[in-house]
PDB file of C-alpha atoms in Angstrom:
ATOM      1  CA  MET A 748       4.754  -7.915  -7.123  1.00 47.00           C
ATOM      2  CA  VAL A 749       3.355  -5.107  -4.988  1.00 52.00           C
ATOM      3  CA  VAL A 750       5.265  -1.932  -4.190  1.00 50.00           C
ATOM      4  CA  SER A 751       4.160   0.652  -1.661  1.00 49.00           C
ATOM      5  CA  GLY A 752       5.032   4.136  -0.494  1.00 49.00           C
ATOM      6  CA  ARG A 753       5.196   7.542  -2.086  1.00 41.00           C
ATOM      7  CA  ASN A 754       8.514   6.799  -3.853  1.00 41.00           C
ATOM      8  CA  ALA A 755       7.059   3.857  -5.757  1.00 42.00           C
ATOM      9  CA  ARG A 756       6.929   4.118  -9.529  1.00 37.00           C
ATOM     10  CA  ARG A 757       4.854   2.250 -12.031  1.00 40.00           C
ATOM     11  CA  PRO A 758       6.517   0.541 -14.998  1.00 40.00           C
ATOM     12  CA  ALA A 759       6.015   1.882 -18.505  1.00 38.00           C
ATOM     13  CA  LYS A 760       2.522   1.335 -19.781  1.00 44.00           C
ATOM     14  CA  ALA A 761       1.721  -0.958 -22.663  1.00 42.00           C
ATOM     15  CA  ALA A 762       0.728   0.589 -25.987  1.00 42.00           C
ATOM     16  CA  PRO A 763      -2.784   2.024 -25.568  1.00 45.00           C
ATOM     17  CA  LYS A 764      -5.689   0.431 -27.368  1.00 46.00           C
ATOM     18  CA  LYS A 765      -7.265   2.317 -30.223  1.00 45.00           C
ATOM     19  CA  ASN A 766      -9.898   4.699 -28.909  1.00 42.00           C
ATOM     20  CA  THR A 767     -13.114   4.496 -30.890  1.00 41.00           C
ATOM     21  CA  LYS A 768     -15.083   6.916 -28.668  1.00 48.00           C
ATOM     22  CA  THR A 769     -16.161  10.287 -30.000  1.00 51.00           C
ATOM     23  CA  ASP A 770     -14.243  13.210 -28.492  1.00 60.00           C
ATOM     24  CA  ASP A 771     -16.862  15.671 -27.252  1.00 76.00           C
ATOM     25  CA  THR A 772     -14.419  18.158 -25.760  1.00 86.00           C
ATOM     26  CA  VAL A 773     -13.926  21.757 -26.900  1.00 90.00           C
ATOM     27  CA  GLU A 774     -10.983  24.098 -26.507  1.00 92.00           C
ATOM     28  CA  ALA A 775     -10.551  25.455 -22.981  1.00 88.00           C
ATOM     29  CA  ASP A 776     -11.097  29.028 -24.197  1.00 90.00           C
ATOM     30  CA  PHE A 777     -14.468  28.206 -25.813  1.00 92.00           C
ATOM     31  CA  GLN A 778     -16.771  31.072 -24.850  1.00 92.00           C
ATOM     32  CA  VAL A 779     -19.839  30.189 -22.775  1.00 91.00           C
ATOM     33  CA  ASP A 780     -22.263  32.444 -20.903  1.00 94.00           C
ATOM     34  CA  GLU A 781     -22.923  30.189 -17.912  1.00 93.00           C
ATOM     35  CA  ASN A 782     -25.444  32.634 -16.450  1.00 95.00           C
ATOM     36  CA  ALA A 783     -27.705  32.651 -19.497  1.00 96.00           C
ATOM     37  CA  ARG A 784     -30.879  30.531 -19.537  1.00 97.00           C
ATOM     38  CA  ASN A 785     -31.634  28.662 -22.749  1.00 97.00           C
ATOM     39  CA  ALA A 786     -34.599  26.776 -24.168  1.00 97.00           C
ATOM     40  CA  GLY A 787     -34.529  23.372 -25.780  1.00 97.00           C
ATOM     41  CA  LYS A 788     -36.131  19.965 -26.155  1.00 98.00           C
ATOM     42  CA  VAL A 789     -35.015  16.617 -24.719  1.00 98.00           C
ATOM     43  CA  ASP A 790     -33.774  14.407 -27.540  1.00 97.00           C
ATOM     44  CA  TYR A 791     -33.070  11.299 -25.475  1.00 95.00           C
ATOM     45  CA  PHE A 792     -32.587  10.284 -21.848  1.00 96.00           C
ATOM     46  CA  ASP A 793     -31.465   6.938 -20.397  1.00 92.00           C
ATOM     47  CA  LYS A 794     -33.214   6.766 -17.034  1.00 87.00           C
ATOM     48  CA  ARG A 795     -31.210   3.838 -15.717  1.00 81.00           C
ATOM     49  CA  ARG A 796     -27.800   5.231 -16.693  1.00 83.00           C
ATOM     50  CA  GLY A 797     -28.747   8.763 -15.685  1.00 86.00           C
ATOM     51  CA  PHE A 798     -27.845  10.848 -18.710  1.00 92.00           C
ATOM     52  CA  GLY A 799     -29.231  12.098 -22.007  1.00 96.00           C
ATOM     53  CA  PHE A 800     -29.129  14.934 -24.541  1.00 97.00           C
ATOM     54  CA  ILE A 801     -30.920  18.218 -25.089  1.00 97.00           C
ATOM     55  CA  VAL A 802     -31.276  19.947 -28.467  1.00 97.00           C
ATOM     56  CA  PRO A 803     -31.148  23.734 -27.920  1.00 97.00           C
ATOM     57  CA  ASP A 804     -33.748  25.834 -29.734  1.00 97.00           C
ATOM     58  CA  VAL A 805     -30.953  28.127 -30.925  1.00 95.00           C
ATOM     59  CA  ALA A 806     -28.759  26.438 -33.517  1.00 95.00           C
ATOM     60  CA  GLY A 807     -25.044  26.895 -32.942  1.00 93.00           C
ATOM     61  CA  LEU A 808     -25.312  27.385 -29.188  1.00 94.00           C
ATOM     62  CA  VAL A 809     -23.052  24.344 -28.719  1.00 94.00           C
ATOM     63  CA  PRO A 810     -21.026  22.298 -31.237  1.00 93.00           C
ATOM     64  CA  GLY A 811     -23.190  19.632 -32.852  1.00 93.00           C
ATOM     65  CA  ASP A 812     -26.383  21.242 -31.523  1.00 95.00           C
ATOM     66  CA  LYS A 813     -26.687  18.619 -28.771  1.00 95.00           C
ATOM     67  CA  LEU A 814     -25.838  19.048 -25.110  1.00 96.00           C
ATOM     68  CA  MET A 815     -25.364  16.224 -22.638  1.00 96.00           C
ATOM     69  CA  VAL A 816     -27.404  16.389 -19.416  1.00 96.00           C
ATOM     70  CA  HIS A 817     -26.610  14.439 -16.228  1.00 92.00           C
ATOM     71  CA  TRP A 818     -29.267  13.466 -13.711  1.00 89.00           C
ATOM     72  CA  ARG A 819     -27.633  15.595 -10.998  1.00 88.00           C
ATOM     73  CA  GLU A 820     -28.443  18.742 -12.994  1.00 95.00           C
ATOM     74  CA  ILE A 821     -32.191  18.075 -13.163  1.00 96.00           C
ATOM     75  CA  SER A 822     -34.249  20.253 -10.832  1.00 96.00           C
ATOM     76  CA  THR A 823     -36.975  17.857  -9.754  1.00 93.00           C
ATOM     77  CA  SER A 824     -39.188  16.629  -6.947  1.00 87.00           C
ATOM     78  CA  ASP A 825     -39.041  13.048  -8.276  1.00 86.00           C
ATOM     79  CA  LYS A 826     -37.211  10.492  -6.137  1.00 81.00           C
ATOM     80  CA  TRP A 827     -35.212   9.458  -9.211  1.00 83.00           C
ATOM     81  CA  PRO A 828     -34.375  12.392 -11.551  1.00 89.00           C
ATOM     82  CA  PHE A 829     -35.103  11.706 -15.216  1.00 92.00           C
ATOM     83  CA  LEU A 830     -36.411  13.324 -18.389  1.00 96.00           C
ATOM     84  CA  ASN A 831     -38.807  12.174 -21.102  1.00 95.00           C
ATOM     85  CA  SER A 832     -37.913  12.500 -24.750  1.00 96.00           C
ATOM     86  CA  GLY A 833     -39.639  15.413 -26.425  1.00 96.00           C
ATOM     87  CA  ILE A 834     -40.378  17.573 -23.386  1.00 97.00           C
ATOM     88  CA  GLU A 835     -39.411  21.234 -23.510  1.00 98.00           C
ATOM     89  CA  VAL A 836     -36.911  22.393 -20.900  1.00 98.00           C
ATOM     90  CA  GLU A 837     -34.875  25.375 -19.776  1.00 98.00           C
ATOM     91  CA  PHE A 838     -31.185  25.103 -18.915  1.00 98.00           C
ATOM     92  CA  SER A 839     -27.810  26.785 -18.593  1.00 97.00           C
ATOM     93  CA  VAL A 840     -24.567  25.675 -20.249  1.00 96.00           C
ATOM     94  CA  LYS A 841     -21.715  24.638 -17.951  1.00 95.00           C
ATOM     95  CA  LYS A 842     -18.074  24.468 -18.991  1.00 93.00           C
ATOM     96  CA  ILE A 843     -15.994  21.855 -17.170  1.00 90.00           C
ATOM     97  CA  LEU A 844     -12.225  21.964 -17.643  1.00 86.00           C
ATOM     98  CA  VAL A 845     -10.525  18.599 -18.215  1.00 81.00           C
ATOM     99  CA  ARG A 846      -7.115  17.283 -19.318  1.00 80.00           C
ATOM    100  CA  GLN A 847      -5.232  19.550 -16.941  1.00 77.00           C
ATOM    101  CA  GLY A 848      -7.195  22.564 -18.154  1.00 82.00           C
ATOM    102  CA  LYS A 849      -6.317  22.128 -21.823  1.00 86.00           C
ATOM    103  CA  LYS A 850      -9.803  21.052 -22.916  1.00 89.00           C
ATOM    104  CA  ALA A 851     -13.370  21.482 -21.691  1.00 90.00           C
ATOM    105  CA  LEU A 852     -16.671  19.621 -21.633  1.00 91.00           C
ATOM    106  CA  LEU A 853     -19.984  21.386 -22.194  1.00 94.00           C
ATOM    107  CA  ARG A 854     -22.905  20.123 -20.130  1.00 95.00           C
ATOM    108  CA  ALA A 855     -26.469  21.231 -19.343  1.00 96.00           C
ATOM    109  CA  GLY A 856     -26.909  22.752 -15.893  1.00 96.00           C
ATOM    110  CA  ASN A 857     -29.945  23.409 -13.654  1.00 96.00           C
ATOM    111  CA  VAL A 858     -32.450  21.830 -16.021  1.00 98.00           C
ATOM    112  CA  THR A 859     -36.040  22.934 -15.322  1.00 97.00           C
ATOM    113  CA  LEU A 860     -39.359  23.312 -17.090  1.00 97.00           C
ATOM    114  CA  PRO A 861     -39.700  26.536 -19.134  1.00 97.00           C
ATOM    115  CA  GLY A 862     -39.997  29.380 -16.657  1.00 96.00           C
ATOM    116  CA  GLY A 863     -37.982  27.616 -13.950  1.00 95.00           C
ATOM    117  CA  ALA A 864     -40.521  25.202 -12.445  1.00 96.00           C
ATOM    118  CA  GLU A 865     -39.313  21.833 -11.147  1.00 96.00           C
ATOM    119  CA  ILE A 866     -39.700  18.781 -13.370  1.00 96.00           C
ATOM    120  CA  ALA A 867     -42.132  16.198 -11.944  1.00 93.00           C
ATOM    121  CA  LEU A 868     -42.748  13.065 -14.026  1.00 92.00           C
ATOM    122  CA  GLN A 869     -42.658  10.200 -11.511  1.00 85.00           C
ATOM    123  CA  GLU A 870     -46.248  10.283 -10.254  1.00 85.00           C
ATOM    124  CA  GLU A 871     -47.783  10.130 -13.726  1.00 84.00           C
ATOM    125  CA  ILE A 872     -45.732   7.037 -14.560  1.00 82.00           C
ATOM    126  CA  GLU A 873     -46.449   5.311 -11.241  1.00 83.00           C
ATOM    127  CA  ASP A 874     -50.198   5.830 -11.660  1.00 82.00           C
ATOM    128  CA  LYS A 875     -50.024   3.533 -14.694  1.00 82.00           C
ATOM    129  CA  LYS A 876     -48.303   0.677 -12.833  1.00 87.00           C
ATOM    130  CA  GLU A 877     -49.917  -2.295 -11.097  1.00 92.00           C
ATOM    131  CA  PHE A 878     -48.883  -2.880  -7.473  1.00 94.00           C
ATOM    132  CA  ILE A 879     -49.261  -5.990  -5.317  1.00 94.00           C
ATOM    133  CA  GLY A 880     -51.394  -4.979  -2.361  1.00 93.00           C
ATOM    134  CA  GLY A 881     -51.638  -1.427  -3.648  1.00 92.00           C
ATOM    135  CA  LYS A 882     -49.114   1.367  -4.087  1.00 91.00           C
ATOM    136  CA  GLU A 883     -48.804   1.982  -0.345  1.00 93.00           C
ATOM    137  CA  ALA A 884     -48.242  -1.691   0.623  1.00 96.00           C
ATOM    138  CA  ARG A 885     -44.782  -2.404   2.042  1.00 97.00           C
ATOM    139  CA  PHE A 886     -42.846  -5.649   2.398  1.00 97.00           C
ATOM    140  CA  PHE A 887     -39.548  -6.750   3.908  1.00 98.00           C
ATOM    141  CA  GLY A 888     -36.642  -8.789   2.648  1.00 97.00           C
ATOM    142  CA  SER A 889     -32.858  -9.123   2.419  1.00 97.00           C
ATOM    143  CA  VAL A 890     -30.553  -8.311  -0.475  1.00 97.00           C
ATOM    144  CA  LYS A 891     -29.311 -11.539  -2.116  1.00 97.00           C
ATOM    145  CA  TRP A 892     -26.834  -9.610  -4.255  1.00 96.00           C
ATOM    146  CA  TYR A 893     -26.632  -6.221  -5.907  1.00 95.00           C
ATOM    147  CA  HIS A 894     -24.226  -4.987  -8.597  1.00 91.00           C
ATOM    148  CA  THR A 895     -23.781  -1.240  -8.051  1.00 85.00           C
ATOM    149  CA  THR A 896     -22.095  -0.558 -11.404  1.00 80.00           C
ATOM    150  CA  GLN A 897     -24.622  -2.495 -13.484  1.00 85.00           C
ATOM    151  CA  GLY A 898     -27.464  -1.144 -11.377  1.00 87.00           C
ATOM    152  CA  TYR A 899     -29.516  -4.209 -10.521  1.00 93.00           C
ATOM    153  CA  GLY A 900     -29.745  -7.182  -8.188  1.00 96.00           C
ATOM    154  CA  TYR A 901     -32.204  -9.384  -6.289  1.00 98.00           C
ATOM    155  CA  ILE A 902     -34.043  -9.242  -2.975  1.00 98.00           C
ATOM    156  CA  ALA A 903     -35.348 -12.313  -1.116  1.00 98.00           C
ATOM    157  CA  LEU A 904     -38.740 -11.663   0.491  1.00 98.00           C
ATOM    158  CA  GLU A 905     -39.256 -12.624   4.120  1.00 97.00           C
ATOM    159  CA  GLN A 906     -42.762 -13.787   3.185  1.00 96.00           C
ATOM    160  CA  ALA A 907     -43.641 -14.846  -0.355  1.00 95.00           C
ATOM    161  CA  GLN A 908     -46.331 -12.785  -2.120  1.00 93.00           C
ATOM    162  CA  ASP A 909     -48.516 -14.221  -4.896  1.00 88.00           C
ATOM    163  CA  GLY A 910     -46.066 -17.115  -5.197  1.00 90.00           C
ATOM    164  CA  VAL A 911     -43.080 -14.759  -5.564  1.00 93.00           C
ATOM    165  CA  SER A 912     -40.172 -15.334  -3.128  1.00 96.00           C
ATOM    166  CA  GLU A 913     -37.532 -13.073  -4.701  1.00 97.00           C
ATOM    167  CA  VAL A 914     -37.683 -10.012  -6.907  1.00 97.00           C
ATOM    168  CA  LYS A 915     -35.384  -8.000  -9.106  1.00 96.00           C
ATOM    169  CA  VAL A 916     -34.402  -4.479  -8.029  1.00 96.00           C
ATOM    170  CA  HIS A 917     -33.152  -1.737 -10.343  1.00 93.00           C
ATOM    171  CA  ARG A 918     -31.077   1.211  -9.194  1.00 89.00           C
ATOM    172  CA  GLU A 919     -33.783   3.756  -9.962  1.00 88.00           C
ATOM    173  CA  GLU A 920     -35.926   2.166  -7.243  1.00 92.00           C
ATOM    174  CA  VAL A 921     -33.266   2.477  -4.528  1.00 93.00           C
ATOM    175  CA  ALA A 922     -34.147   5.487  -2.360  1.00 90.00           C
ATOM    176  CA  GLY A 923     -31.084   7.589  -1.636  1.00 84.00           C
ATOM    177  CA  GLY A 924     -29.656   8.529  -5.006  1.00 72.00           C
ATOM    178  CA  TYR A 925     -27.601   7.244  -7.893  1.00 66.00           C
ATOM    179  CA  ALA A 926     -25.079   4.391  -7.429  1.00 74.00           C
ATOM    180  CA  ILE A 927     -26.033   3.572  -3.836  1.00 86.00           C
ATOM    181  CA  PRO A 928     -24.579   0.128  -3.025  1.00 89.00           C
ATOM    182  CA  MET A 929     -26.395  -2.604  -1.081  1.00 93.00           C
ATOM    183  CA  HIS A 930     -24.370  -5.352   0.544  1.00 92.00           C
ATOM    184  CA  ASN A 931     -25.490  -8.975   0.646  1.00 93.00           C
ATOM    185  CA  GLY A 932     -27.848  -9.636   3.537  1.00 94.00           C
ATOM    186  CA  LEU A 933     -28.916  -6.006   4.006  1.00 95.00           C
ATOM    187  CA  ARG A 934     -32.503  -5.924   5.337  1.00 97.00           C
ATOM    188  CA  VAL A 935     -34.711  -3.539   3.358  1.00 97.00           C
ATOM    189  CA  GLU A 936     -38.317  -2.407   2.948  1.00 98.00           C
ATOM    190  CA  PHE A 937     -40.049  -2.027  -0.427  1.00 97.00           C
ATOM    191  CA  GLY A 938     -43.194  -2.153  -2.500  1.00 96.00           C
ATOM    192  CA  LEU A 939     -43.941  -4.669  -5.250  1.00 97.00           C
ATOM    193  CA  MET A 940     -44.967  -3.747  -8.788  1.00 95.00           C
ATOM    194  CA  LYS A 941     -45.760  -5.683 -11.951  1.00 91.00           C
ATOM    195  CA  ASN A 942     -44.690  -4.824 -15.470  1.00 82.00           C
ATOM    196  CA  LYS A 943     -46.722  -5.439 -18.638  1.00 80.00           C
ATOM    197  CA  LYS A 944     -45.447  -9.024 -18.799  1.00 84.00           C
ATOM    198  CA  GLY A 945     -46.553  -9.730 -15.227  1.00 86.00           C
ATOM    199  CA  ASN A 946     -43.013  -9.870 -13.828  1.00 90.00           C
ATOM    200  CA  VAL A 947     -42.729  -8.569 -10.259  1.00 95.00           C
ATOM    201  CA  ALA A 948     -39.991  -6.126  -9.215  1.00 96.00           C
ATOM    202  CA  ALA A 949     -39.122  -4.110  -6.105  1.00 96.00           C
ATOM    203  CA  TYR A 950     -40.448  -0.569  -5.874  1.00 93.00           C
ATOM    204  CA  ASN A 951     -39.087   2.320  -3.736  1.00 93.00           C
ATOM    205  CA  VAL A 952     -36.517   0.328  -1.744  1.00 96.00           C
ATOM    206  CA  THR A 953     -35.700   1.913   1.643  1.00 96.00           C
ATOM    207  CA  MET A 954     -34.361   0.955   5.037  1.00 96.00           C
ATOM    208  CA  PRO A 955     -36.953  -0.660   7.347  1.00 97.00           C
ATOM    209  CA  GLY A 956     -39.095   2.221   8.561  1.00 95.00           C
ATOM    210  CA  GLY A 957     -38.773   4.196   5.328  1.00 94.00           C
ATOM    211  CA  GLY A 958     -35.374   5.867   5.739  1.00 94.00           C
ATOM    212  CA  GLU A 959     -33.221   6.395   2.639  1.00 92.00           C
ATOM    213  CA  LEU A 960     -30.152   4.280   2.046  1.00 92.00           C
ATOM    214  CA  ASN A 961     -26.699   5.822   1.827  1.00 89.00           C
ATOM    215  CA  ARG A 962     -23.213   4.633   1.007  1.00 84.00           C
ATOM    216  CA  ASP A 963     -22.226   4.005   4.629  1.00 86.00           C
ATOM    217  CA  ILE A 964     -25.234   1.737   5.182  1.00 90.00           C
ATOM    218  CA  GLY A 965     -25.048   0.084   1.778  1.00 91.00           C
ATOM    219  CA  GLU A 966     -21.389  -0.874   2.132  1.00 88.00           C
ATOM    220  CA  ALA A 967     -21.544  -1.450   5.902  1.00 90.00           C
ATOM    221  CA  ARG A 968     -18.833   1.163   6.356  1.00 92.00           C
ATOM    222  CA  VAL A 969     -17.081   1.565   9.699  1.00 93.00           C
ATOM    223  CA  SER A 970     -14.852   4.604  10.230  1.00 92.00           C
ATOM    224  CA  THR A 971     -11.414   3.795  11.630  1.00 91.00           C
ATOM    225  CA  GLY A 972     -10.835   7.365  12.871  1.00 86.00           C
ATOM    226  CA  GLY A 973      -7.989   9.789  12.243  1.00 92.00           C
ATOM    227  CA  GLU A 974      -7.104  12.089   9.343  1.00 96.00           C
ATOM    228  CA  TYR A 975      -4.285  11.305   6.926  1.00 97.00           C
ATOM    229  CA  THR A 976      -2.416  12.973   4.075  1.00 97.00           C
ATOM    230  CA  GLY A 977      -1.467  11.824   0.611  1.00 97.00           C
ATOM    231  CA  GLU A 978      -1.566  12.749  -3.043  1.00 97.00           C
ATOM    232  CA  ILE A 979      -3.773  11.835  -5.963  1.00 97.00           C
ATOM    233  CA  ASP A 980      -2.390   9.003  -8.083  1.00 95.00           C
ATOM    234  CA  TRP A 981      -5.157   9.554 -10.630  1.00 92.00           C
ATOM    235  CA  TYR A 982      -8.713  10.827 -10.753  1.00 93.00           C
ATOM    236  CA  ASP A 983     -11.269  10.078 -13.452  1.00 89.00           C
ATOM    237  CA  TYR A 984     -13.779  12.951 -13.514  1.00 81.00           C
ATOM    238  CA  ARG A 985     -16.156  11.132 -15.862  1.00 74.00           C
ATOM    239  CA  GLY A 986     -15.889   7.866 -13.964  1.00 77.00           C
ATOM    240  CA  ALA A 987     -16.243   9.770 -10.660  1.00 83.00           C
ATOM    241  CA  GLN A 988     -13.519   7.828  -8.863  1.00 91.00           C
ATOM    242  CA  GLY A 989      -9.814   7.882  -8.130  1.00 95.00           C
ATOM    243  CA  TRP A 990      -6.895   6.590  -6.075  1.00 96.00           C
ATOM    244  CA  ILE A 991      -4.734   8.160  -3.347  1.00 97.00           C
ATOM    245  CA  VAL A 992      -1.102   7.360  -2.477  1.00 97.00           C
ATOM    246  CA  PRO A 993      -0.809   7.790   1.322  1.00 97.00           C
ATOM    247  CA  THR A 994       2.093   9.946   2.491  1.00 96.00           C
ATOM    248  CA  ASP A 995       2.974   7.424   5.198  1.00 95.00           C
ATOM    249  CA  PHE A 996       1.414   4.033   4.570  1.00 96.00           C
ATOM    250  CA  GLU A 997       2.657   2.683   7.912  1.00 95.00           C
ATOM    251  CA  LYS A 998       0.570   5.227   9.850  1.00 96.00           C
ATOM    252  CA  LEU A 999      -2.703   3.808   8.529  1.00 96.00           C
ATOM    253  CA  PRO A1000      -4.594   1.437  10.851  1.00 96.00           C
ATOM    254  CA  LYS A1001      -3.303  -2.118  10.562  1.00 96.00           C
ATOM    255  CA  GLU A1002      -6.577  -3.519   9.215  1.00 96.00           C
ATOM    256  CA  VAL A1003      -6.606  -0.813   6.521  1.00 96.00           C
ATOM    257  CA  GLN A1004      -3.000  -1.597   5.573  1.00 96.00           C
ATOM    258  CA  GLU A1005      -3.804  -5.296   5.252  1.00 96.00           C
ATOM    259  CA  SER A1006      -6.894  -4.608   3.129  1.00 96.00           C
ATOM    260  CA  VAL A1007      -5.102  -2.162   0.809  1.00 96.00           C
ATOM    261  CA  THR A1008      -2.172  -4.570   0.383  1.00 95.00           C
ATOM    262  CA  ALA A1009      -4.560  -7.410  -0.475  1.00 94.00           C
ATOM    263  CA  GLN A1010      -6.381  -5.212  -3.022  1.00 92.00           C
ATOM    264  CA  ALA A1011      -3.075  -4.199  -4.616  1.00 92.00           C
ATOM    265  CA  GLN A1012      -1.933  -7.822  -4.731  1.00 93.00           C
ATOM    266  CA  ARG A1013      -5.116  -8.856  -6.525  1.00 91.00           C
ATOM    267  CA  ARG A1014      -4.583  -6.096  -9.120  1.00 88.00           C
ATOM    268  CA  ALA A1015      -0.954  -7.144  -9.557  1.00 91.00           C
ATOM    269  CA  ASN A1016      -1.927 -10.793 -10.010  1.00 92.00           C
ATOM    270  CA  LYS A1017      -4.559  -9.796 -12.559  1.00 89.00           C
ATOM    271  CA  THR A1018      -2.377  -7.457 -14.638  1.00 89.00           C
ATOM    272  CA  GLY A1019       1.061  -8.985 -14.096  1.00 89.00           C
ATOM    273  CA  LYS A1020       2.403  -5.518 -13.320  1.00 87.00           C
ATOM    274  CA  GLU A1021       3.770  -3.781 -10.252  1.00 84.00           C
ATOM    275  CA  THR A1022       0.972  -2.012  -8.406  1.00 87.00           C
ATOM    276  CA  MET A1023       1.148   0.665  -5.740  1.00 90.00           C
ATOM    277  CA  GLU A1024      -0.744   0.334  -2.484  1.00 94.00           C
ATOM    278  CA  THR A1025      -3.357   3.039  -2.958  1.00 96.00           C
ATOM    279  CA  LEU A1026      -6.715   3.926  -1.418  1.00 97.00           C
ATOM    280  CA  HIS A1027      -9.782   4.057  -3.629  1.00 95.00           C
ATOM    281  CA  PHE A1028     -12.383   6.826  -3.353  1.00 95.00           C
ATOM    282  CA  ARG A1029     -15.429   7.997  -5.282  1.00 89.00           C
ATOM    283  CA  ARG A1030     -16.695  11.471  -6.088  1.00 88.00           C
ATOM    284  CA  LEU A1031     -19.312  11.056  -3.371  1.00 84.00           C
ATOM    285  CA  ASP A1032     -16.419  10.638  -0.908  1.00 92.00           C
ATOM    286  CA  MET A1033     -15.094  14.111  -1.773  1.00 94.00           C
ATOM    287  CA  VAL A1034     -15.916  17.085   0.438  1.00 94.00           C
ATOM    288  CA  ASP A1035     -16.348  19.211  -2.705  1.00 91.00           C
ATOM    289  CA  HIS A1036     -17.930  17.075  -5.438  1.00 83.00           C
ATOM    290  CA  THR A1037     -17.056  19.676  -8.084  1.00 79.00           C
ATOM    291  CA  GLU A1038     -13.325  19.665  -7.375  1.00 86.00           C
ATOM    292  CA  LYS A1039     -11.223  18.460 -10.309  1.00 84.00           C
ATOM    293  CA  PHE A1040      -8.233  16.611  -8.901  1.00 92.00           C
ATOM    294  CA  VAL A1041      -5.143  16.030 -11.039  1.00 91.00           C
ATOM    295  CA  LYS A1042      -2.245  13.656 -10.464  1.00 93.00           C
ATOM    296  CA  GLY A1043      -0.093  14.903  -7.604  1.00 95.00           C
ATOM    297  CA  THR A1044      -2.768  17.002  -5.896  1.00 95.00           C
ATOM    298  CA  LYS A1045      -2.086  17.040  -2.141  1.00 96.00           C
ATOM    299  CA  VAL A1046      -5.110  15.856  -0.138  1.00 97.00           C
ATOM    300  CA  THR A1047      -6.268  14.978   3.331  1.00 97.00           C
ATOM    301  CA  PHE A1048      -8.709  12.128   3.983  1.00 97.00           C
ATOM    302  CA  THR A1049     -10.126   9.711   6.512  1.00 97.00           C
ATOM    303  CA  VAL A1050     -10.348   5.955   6.036  1.00 97.00           C
ATOM    304  CA  PHE A1051     -12.970   3.274   6.590  1.00 96.00           C
ATOM    305  CA  MET A1052     -13.478  -0.469   6.402  1.00 95.00           C
ATOM    306  CA  SER A1053     -16.447  -2.035   4.640  1.00 91.00           C
ATOM    307  CA  GLN A1054     -17.584  -5.323   3.156  1.00 85.00           C
ATOM    308  CA  MET A1055     -15.741  -4.221   0.010  1.00 84.00           C
ATOM    309  CA  GLY A1056     -12.511  -3.505   1.885  1.00 92.00           C
ATOM    310  CA  ALA A1057     -10.724  -0.299   2.879  1.00 95.00           C
ATOM    311  CA  GLY A1058     -11.275   3.068   1.221  1.00 95.00           C
ATOM    312  CA  ALA A1059     -10.857   6.805   1.631  1.00 96.00           C
ATOM    313  CA  THR A1060     -13.565   9.372   2.306  1.00 95.00           C
ATOM    314  CA  THR A1061     -13.923  13.086   3.270  1.00 96.00           C
ATOM    315  CA  VAL A1062     -11.257  13.677   0.626  1.00 97.00           C
ATOM    316  CA  LYS A1063     -10.263  17.324   0.174  1.00 96.00           C
ATOM    317  CA  SER A1064      -7.390  19.346  -1.256  1.00 95.00           C
ATOM    318  CA  SER A1065      -4.815  20.415   1.306  1.00 90.00           C
ATOM    319  CA  ALA A1066      -3.020  22.932  -0.924  1.00 70.00           C
TER     320      ALA A1066
END
């Protein structure tokens, strides 16, 4: 069953599963000097997933003496921000309130080299790679499929090279930023590189002509026009996504209504529970990416259609 409208209510939730994840929050009143610059060394960084940890030089600066760093906080000239284990860095400590302001997360902010210089690691790594036709050679092809969440997919070449007709593409080689989607059939331009095992993969994937990809292109988004109001059903700060309950569902464009209803029906069929007709959005669809929405926050938004269905964008608080 699907229910819609702002007066809809969800049934009681099933008993939650046991949470085995480590709680890395601190009390909301934990004292942090966010203007101070600190020194430390990178303990670990997962380039593909875009996060890692820094060990501050000063013990006791943060609980556990490890601070998580997200790729967005790296000051760099590299096309794909990342850090190498063991390098010395400079950073600030950010406090992010969560759980309706009752707890906080501590994260590294504005990560640079000691002294404030930008971090530049990409060129040194690329100089060690082997490229088909050279580093500057470019080829064309179409996306066979690409999984945005898992961060990889395949591209079919328009003309085979060295007996290779399709290649794997990883998210760090997609020009435009983290979690950029690419719909099936999207025509792209790229280089070709070999790893130590001789496997060929796509390098520096762009639009034909060299332009960066973005979410509108990658999802084949088409704006349907108009601004609408609603409220946040829920927003996951860590997951960088959420859902909006429209104030007046019937005012949405018909094609958007049909898409949202179909999405809700699929969720209902999958879970066996009543599901509200809500619009999905991501952090990148928010006007202010730092805003921390809570359930019930009043918002305005515009809507679009894409190969993935309807969604909300230009989401901002209306309070």
